[in-house]
CSV table of C-alpha atoms in Angstrom, one decimal:
chain,number,residue,atom,x,y,z
A,1,UNK,CA,-148.5,57.6,-335.2
A,2,UNK,CA,-145.4,55.1,-335.1
A,3,UNK,CA,-142.9,55.6,-332.2
A,4,UNK,CA,-139.8,57.6,-333.0
A,5,UNK,CA,-138.0,55.2,-330.7
A,6,UNK,CA,-136.7,51.5,-331.3
A,7,UNK,CA,-135.7,49.2,-328.6
A,8,UNK,CA,-132.3,47.5,-328.7
A,9,UNK,CA,-133.8,44.0,-329.1
A,10,UNK,CA,-136.1,45.2,-332.0
A,11,UNK,CA,-133.1,46.8,-333.7
A,12,UNK,CA,-131.0,43.8,-333.3
A,13,UNK,CA,-133.7,41.7,-335.1
A,14,UNK,CA,-134.0,44.4,-337.9
A,15,UNK,CA,-130.3,44.3,-338.4
A,16,UNK,CA,-130.5,40.6,-339.2
A,17,UNK,CA,-133.3,41.1,-341.7
A,18,UNK,CA,-133.0,41.3,-345.5
A,19,UNK,CA,-133.5,45.1,-345.3
A,20,UNK,CA,-131.6,46.4,-342.2
A,21,UNK,CA,-131.7,50.1,-341.4
A,22,UNK,CA,-128.8,52.4,-341.9
A,23,UNK,CA,-127.1,53.2,-338.6
A,24,UNK,CA,-125.8,56.7,-337.7
A,25,UNK,CA,-123.4,57.0,-334.7
A,26,UNK,CA,-123.8,60.4,-333.5
A,27,UNK,CA,-121.2,60.6,-330.6
A,28,UNK,CA,-121.0,64.2,-329.3
A,29,UNK,CA,-121.0,65.9,-325.9
A,30,UNK,CA,-120.2,69.6,-325.0
A,31,UNK,CA,-117.1,68.4,-323.2
A,32,UNK,CA,-116.2,65.9,-325.8
A,33,UNK,CA,-117.3,67.3,-329.2
A,34,UNK,CA,-115.1,64.9,-331.2
A,35,UNK,CA,-116.8,61.5,-330.8
A,36,UNK,CA,-114.8,59.6,-333.6
A,37,UNK,CA,-112.2,58.0,-331.2
A,38,UNK,CA,-115.0,56.5,-329.1
A,39,UNK,CA,-116.7,55.3,-332.4
A,40,UNK,CA,-113.5,53.7,-333.7
A,41,UNK,CA,-113.1,51.9,-330.3
A,42,UNK,CA,-116.5,50.2,-330.6
A,43,UNK,CA,-119.8,50.9,-332.4
A,44,UNK,CA,-122.9,49.0,-333.5
A,45,UNK,CA,-122.0,46.8,-336.6
A,46,UNK,CA,-122.4,48.7,-339.7
A,47,UNK,CA,-122.8,52.1,-338.1
A,48,UNK,CA,-121.2,55.1,-339.8
A,49,UNK,CA,-119.9,58.1,-337.7
A,50,UNK,CA,-121.7,61.3,-338.0
A,51,UNK,CA,-120.0,64.5,-337.1
A,52,UNK,CA,-122.6,66.7,-335.4
A,53,UNK,CA,-120.9,69.9,-335.6
A,54,UNK,CA,-119.7,69.6,-339.2
A,55,UNK,CA,-122.7,67.6,-340.7
A,56,UNK,CA,-125.8,68.3,-338.6
A,57,UNK,CA,-124.7,72.0,-338.2
A,58,UNK,CA,-122.8,74.5,-340.3
A,59,UNK,CA,-120.3,77.3,-339.5
A,60,UNK,CA,-122.1,80.5,-339.0
A,61,UNK,CA,-121.9,84.0,-337.5
A,62,UNK,CA,-122.0,84.3,-333.6
A,63,UNK,CA,-125.4,86.1,-333.8
A,64,UNK,CA,-126.9,83.0,-335.5
A,65,UNK,CA,-126.2,80.8,-332.4
A,66,UNK,CA,-123.5,78.2,-331.9
A,67,UNK,CA,-124.9,75.5,-334.3
A,68,UNK,CA,-126.9,76.8,-337.2
A,69,UNK,CA,-128.8,74.2,-339.3
A,70,UNK,CA,-127.0,73.0,-342.4
A,71,UNK,CA,-128.2,74.0,-345.8
A,72,UNK,CA,-130.2,71.2,-347.7
A,73,UNK,CA,-127.4,70.6,-350.2
A,74,UNK,CA,-124.8,70.2,-347.5
A,75,UNK,CA,-127.0,67.6,-345.5
A,76,UNK,CA,-127.8,65.8,-348.6
A,77,UNK,CA,-123.9,65.5,-349.4
A,78,UNK,CA,-123.4,64.2,-345.9
A,79,UNK,CA,-126.3,61.7,-346.0
A,80,UNK,CA,-124.9,60.3,-349.3
A,81,UNK,CA,-121.5,59.9,-347.5
A,82,UNK,CA,-123.4,57.9,-344.9
A,83,UNK,CA,-124.5,55.7,-347.6
A,84,UNK,CA,-128.1,56.6,-347.4
A,85,UNK,CA,-130.3,55.4,-350.3
A,86,UNK,CA,-133.8,56.6,-351.2
A,87,UNK,CA,-136.5,55.1,-348.9
A,88,UNK,CA,-134.0,53.5,-346.7
A,89,UNK,CA,-134.8,53.4,-342.9
A,90,UNK,CA,-132.4,55.0,-340.5
A,91,UNK,CA,-131.6,54.6,-336.7
A,92,UNK,CA,-129.5,57.1,-334.9
A,93,UNK,CA,-127.8,56.5,-331.6
A,94,UNK,CA,-125.2,58.0,-329.3
A,95,UNK,CA,-123.6,57.4,-325.9
A,96,UNK,CA,-125.3,60.3,-324.1
A,97,UNK,CA,-128.9,59.2,-323.6
A,98,UNK,CA,-130.0,60.2,-327.1
A,99,UNK,CA,-129.3,63.9,-326.7
A,100,UNK,CA,-127.0,64.1,-329.8
A,101,UNK,CA,-128.9,61.4,-331.7
A,102,UNK,CA,-132.1,63.4,-331.4
A,103,UNK,CA,-130.6,66.3,-333.4
A,104,UNK,CA,-130.3,63.8,-336.3
A,105,UNK,CA,-133.7,62.6,-335.8
A,106,UNK,CA,-135.3,66.1,-335.6
A,107,UNK,CA,-133.4,67.4,-338.6
A,108,UNK,CA,-133.6,64.4,-341.0
A,109,UNK,CA,-137.3,63.7,-340.5
A,110,UNK,CA,-138.1,67.0,-341.9
A,111,UNK,CA,-136.5,66.0,-345.1
A,112,UNK,CA,-138.6,62.9,-345.3
A,113,UNK,CA,-136.2,60.3,-343.9
A,114,UNK,CA,-137.7,57.5,-342.0
A,115,UNK,CA,-135.6,57.9,-338.9
A,116,UNK,CA,-135.8,56.6,-335.4
A,117,UNK,CA,-133.6,56.9,-332.3
A,118,UNK,CA,-132.2,53.9,-330.4
A,119,UNK,CA,-133.9,54.1,-327.0
A,120,UNK,CA,-131.1,54.0,-324.4
A,121,UNK,CA,-128.5,54.4,-327.1
A,122,UNK,CA,-125.2,52.7,-326.9
A,123,UNK,CA,-125.6,51.8,-323.2
A,124,UNK,CA,-128.8,49.8,-324.0
A,125,UNK,CA,-127.1,47.9,-326.8
A,126,UNK,CA,-124.2,47.0,-324.5
A,127,UNK,CA,-126.5,46.0,-321.6
A,128,UNK,CA,-128.2,43.6,-324.1
A,129,UNK,CA,-124.9,41.9,-324.8
A,130,UNK,CA,-125.0,42.5,-328.5
A,131,UNK,CA,-121.9,42.5,-330.7
A,132,UNK,CA,-119.7,45.6,-331.5
A,133,UNK,CA,-117.5,46.4,-334.4
A,134,UNK,CA,-114.2,48.4,-334.3
A,135,UNK,CA,-112.6,50.6,-336.7
A,136,UNK,CA,-114.1,52.8,-339.3
A,137,UNK,CA,-117.0,51.8,-341.6
A,138,UNK,CA,-117.3,53.7,-344.9
A,139,UNK,CA,-120.2,52.4,-346.9
A,140,UNK,CA,-120.5,53.0,-350.7
A,141,UNK,CA,-121.9,56.4,-351.4
A,142,UNK,CA,-125.7,56.7,-351.3
A,143,UNK,CA,-127.9,58.3,-353.8
A,144,UNK,CA,-130.7,59.9,-351.6
A,145,UNK,CA,-132.1,63.2,-352.6
A,146,UNK,CA,-133.4,65.4,-349.9
A,147,UNK,CA,-136.5,67.5,-350.7
A,148,UNK,CA,-137.3,70.9,-349.1
A,149,UNK,CA,-137.6,70.5,-345.2
A,150,UNK,CA,-141.1,70.4,-343.7
A,151,UNK,CA,-139.9,71.0,-340.2
A,152,UNK,CA,-141.2,74.3,-338.9
A,153,UNK,CA,-138.6,75.9,-336.7
A,154,UNK,CA,-139.1,78.7,-334.3
A,155,UNK,CA,-137.3,82.1,-335.0
A,156,UNK,CA,-136.1,84.4,-332.3
A,157,UNK,CA,-139.3,86.4,-332.6
A,158,UNK,CA,-141.3,83.3,-332.3
A,159,UNK,CA,-139.5,82.5,-329.0
A,160,UNK,CA,-140.2,86.1,-327.8
A,161,UNK,CA,-143.9,85.7,-328.1
A,162,UNK,CA,-144.2,82.0,-327.4
A,163,UNK,CA,-145.3,82.6,-323.7
A,164,UNK,CA,-148.2,84.6,-324.9
A,165,UNK,CA,-149.3,82.1,-327.6
A,166,UNK,CA,-148.6,78.9,-325.7
A,167,UNK,CA,-145.7,77.5,-323.7
A,168,UNK,CA,-142.1,78.4,-324.1
A,169,UNK,CA,-139.9,75.7,-322.5
A,170,UNK,CA,-136.3,76.2,-321.4
A,171,UNK,CA,-134.8,72.6,-321.3
A,172,UNK,CA,-131.5,73.5,-319.7
A,173,UNK,CA,-130.5,72.6,-316.1
A,174,UNK,CA,-132.1,74.6,-313.3
A,175,UNK,CA,-128.9,76.5,-312.5
A,176,UNK,CA,-128.6,77.9,-316.1
A,177,UNK,CA,-132.3,78.7,-316.2
A,178,UNK,CA,-132.0,80.7,-312.9
A,179,UNK,CA,-128.8,82.4,-314.0
A,180,UNK,CA,-126.7,81.0,-311.3
A,181,UNK,CA,-124.1,79.6,-313.7
A,182,UNK,CA,-122.3,81.7,-316.4
A,183,UNK,CA,-122.0,79.5,-319.4
A,184,UNK,CA,-120.4,80.1,-322.8
A,185,UNK,CA,-122.8,82.8,-323.7
A,186,UNK,CA,-122.8,86.6,-322.6
A,187,UNK,CA,-125.8,86.6,-320.4
A,188,UNK,CA,-127.1,84.2,-317.6
A,189,UNK,CA,-130.7,83.6,-317.1
A,190,UNK,CA,-133.6,82.7,-319.2
A,191,UNK,CA,-136.0,84.1,-321.8
A,192,UNK,CA,-138.8,85.9,-319.9
A,193,UNK,CA,-142.0,83.8,-319.7
A,194,UNK,CA,-140.1,80.4,-320.1
A,195,UNK,CA,-140.9,77.4,-317.9
A,196,UNK,CA,-138.0,75.2,-316.9
A,197,UNK,CA,-138.4,71.5,-318.0
A,198,UNK,CA,-134.9,70.1,-318.2
A,199,UNK,CA,-134.6,67.6,-321.0
A,200,UNK,CA,-132.9,65.2,-318.5
A,201,UNK,CA,-136.2,65.0,-316.7
A,202,UNK,CA,-137.6,62.9,-319.5
A,203,UNK,CA,-134.8,60.3,-319.2
A,204,UNK,CA,-135.0,57.2,-317.0
A,205,UNK,CA,-131.9,56.0,-315.0
A,206,UNK,CA,-131.0,53.4,-317.6
A,207,UNK,CA,-130.9,56.1,-320.3
A,208,UNK,CA,-134.3,55.2,-322.0
A,209,UNK,CA,-137.0,57.7,-322.3
A,210,UNK,CA,-139.8,57.5,-319.7
A,211,UNK,CA,-143.0,55.7,-321.0
A,212,UNK,CA,-145.5,58.0,-322.9
A,213,UNK,CA,-148.0,58.1,-320.1
A,214,UNK,CA,-145.5,59.3,-317.6
A,215,UNK,CA,-144.2,62.0,-320.1
A,216,UNK,CA,-147.8,63.2,-320.8
A,217,UNK,CA,-148.6,63.5,-317.1
A,218,UNK,CA,-145.4,65.5,-316.3
A,219,UNK,CA,-146.0,67.8,-319.2
A,220,UNK,CA,-149.7,68.4,-318.4
A,221,UNK,CA,-148.5,69.8,-315.2
A,222,UNK,CA,-147.0,72.7,-317.1
A,223,UNK,CA,-150.0,73.1,-319.3
A,224,UNK,CA,-148.5,71.2,-322.3
A,225,UNK,CA,-150.9,68.8,-324.2
A,226,UNK,CA,-151.9,68.1,-327.7
A,227,UNK,CA,-153.1,71.2,-329.4
A,228,UNK,CA,-151.0,73.8,-327.3
A,229,UNK,CA,-148.4,75.7,-329.1
A,230,UNK,CA,-145.0,74.8,-327.7
A,231,UNK,CA,-141.5,76.2,-328.4
A,232,UNK,CA,-138.4,74.6,-327.0
A,233,UNK,CA,-134.9,76.1,-326.5
A,234,UNK,CA,-131.7,75.3,-324.8
A,235,UNK,CA,-128.1,76.7,-325.0
A,236,UNK,CA,-127.2,75.7,-328.5
A,237,UNK,CA,-130.0,73.9,-330.3
A,238,UNK,CA,-129.0,70.4,-329.4
A,239,UNK,CA,-130.8,69.4,-326.1
A,240,UNK,CA,-134.0,71.0,-327.3
A,241,UNK,CA,-134.2,68.5,-330.1
A,242,UNK,CA,-134.1,65.8,-327.4
A,243,UNK,CA,-137.0,67.4,-325.7
A,244,UNK,CA,-138.9,67.5,-329.0
A,245,UNK,CA,-138.3,63.7,-329.3
A,246,UNK,CA,-139.7,63.2,-325.8
A,247,UNK,CA,-142.8,65.4,-326.6
A,248,UNK,CA,-143.1,63.4,-329.9
A,249,UNK,CA,-143.2,60.1,-327.9
A,250,UNK,CA,-145.9,61.7,-325.8
A,251,UNK,CA,-147.9,62.6,-328.8
A,252,UNK,CA,-147.3,66.3,-328.6
A,253,UNK,CA,-145.8,68.5,-331.4
A,254,UNK,CA,-143.3,71.2,-330.6
A,255,UNK,CA,-141.2,73.6,-332.5
A,256,UNK,CA,-137.4,74.0,-331.6
A,257,UNK,CA,-135.8,77.4,-331.6
A,258,UNK,CA,-132.3,76.4,-333.0
A,259,UNK,CA,-130.8,79.7,-332.4
A,260,UNK,CA,-131.3,79.1,-328.7
A,261,UNK,CA,-129.9,81.0,-325.7
A,262,UNK,CA,-126.6,81.5,-327.6
A,263,UNK,CA,-128.4,83.7,-330.3
A,264,UNK,CA,-130.8,85.4,-327.7
A,265,UNK,CA,-127.9,86.6,-325.6
A,266,UNK,CA,-126.1,88.0,-328.7
A,267,UNK,CA,-129.1,90.0,-329.8
A,268,UNK,CA,-128.9,93.5,-328.3
A,269,UNK,CA,-132.0,94.6,-326.6
A,270,UNK,CA,-133.4,91.2,-325.9
A,271,UNK,CA,-134.6,90.9,-322.1
A,272,UNK,CA,-133.2,88.3,-319.8
A,273,UNK,CA,-135.1,86.9,-316.7
A,274,UNK,CA,-133.2,85.5,-313.6
A,275,UNK,CA,-134.5,83.4,-310.8
A,276,UNK,CA,-136.7,80.4,-310.3
A,277,UNK,CA,-139.9,81.7,-311.9
A,278,UNK,CA,-140.7,82.7,-315.6
A,279,UNK,CA,-140.3,86.5,-315.1
A,280,UNK,CA,-138.7,87.1,-311.6
A,281,UNK,CA,-135.9,89.7,-312.4
A,282,UNK,CA,-135.7,91.1,-315.9
A,283,UNK,CA,-132.9,93.0,-317.4
A,284,UNK,CA,-131.8,93.6,-321.1
A,285,UNK,CA,-128.8,92.0,-322.9
């Protein structure tokens, strides 16, 4: 299986080839959801800005979670705006260690798009000393057609039974997992039975993902290896896609629960566990 990552040096060479990949700039953070100003200030040459909340998600009801997945037709329209042509290779990047770019990777690969994530993102490109472009880049509209998605997502019920069928992973920071911090959602804690493997634990100090062998060793300590059923969730369905990327680099398949904690805590009757262990103190929403 080819790696879902591409190094900055490799990408630089590909951009100078006769068939360069399409670049998607997915700048997004919870505290800075609008990444266009940073994109306009400087981006990889030829990159088009992707609005995560409007193009890689859709407006939904609160009980669906904060960032429901877009409909196929909506995503296809966005992909054409990005200039995507049939069979074209794609590379997504961001300035947040790949967390937002992984949402594009996870979503688009299910529609047959040949997509990778720039390992280390914008920071790696800058560190290599490569050129940047300023302003907006609006390519001619593409003609890509997206088929039905093949990505198997986990439902709220799948998440509920995941600890009995394999491993349920909460990828949030420990203080959120333990219920020590009240976030944007009604309840604090985690889904009972979930183990805590923060997505940041997969990231090296330079923003790149750890090597596959190191990822596999760390995951094996939680009983995660090829063939084991794994479901991932976070607060809102974004960081869990990054953990799915890390597991893919390690050669392990995983399903993402996109409704995430934001949906779980808005579903009456769902139990909540608090504390440092999978099922320490349990109450109901």
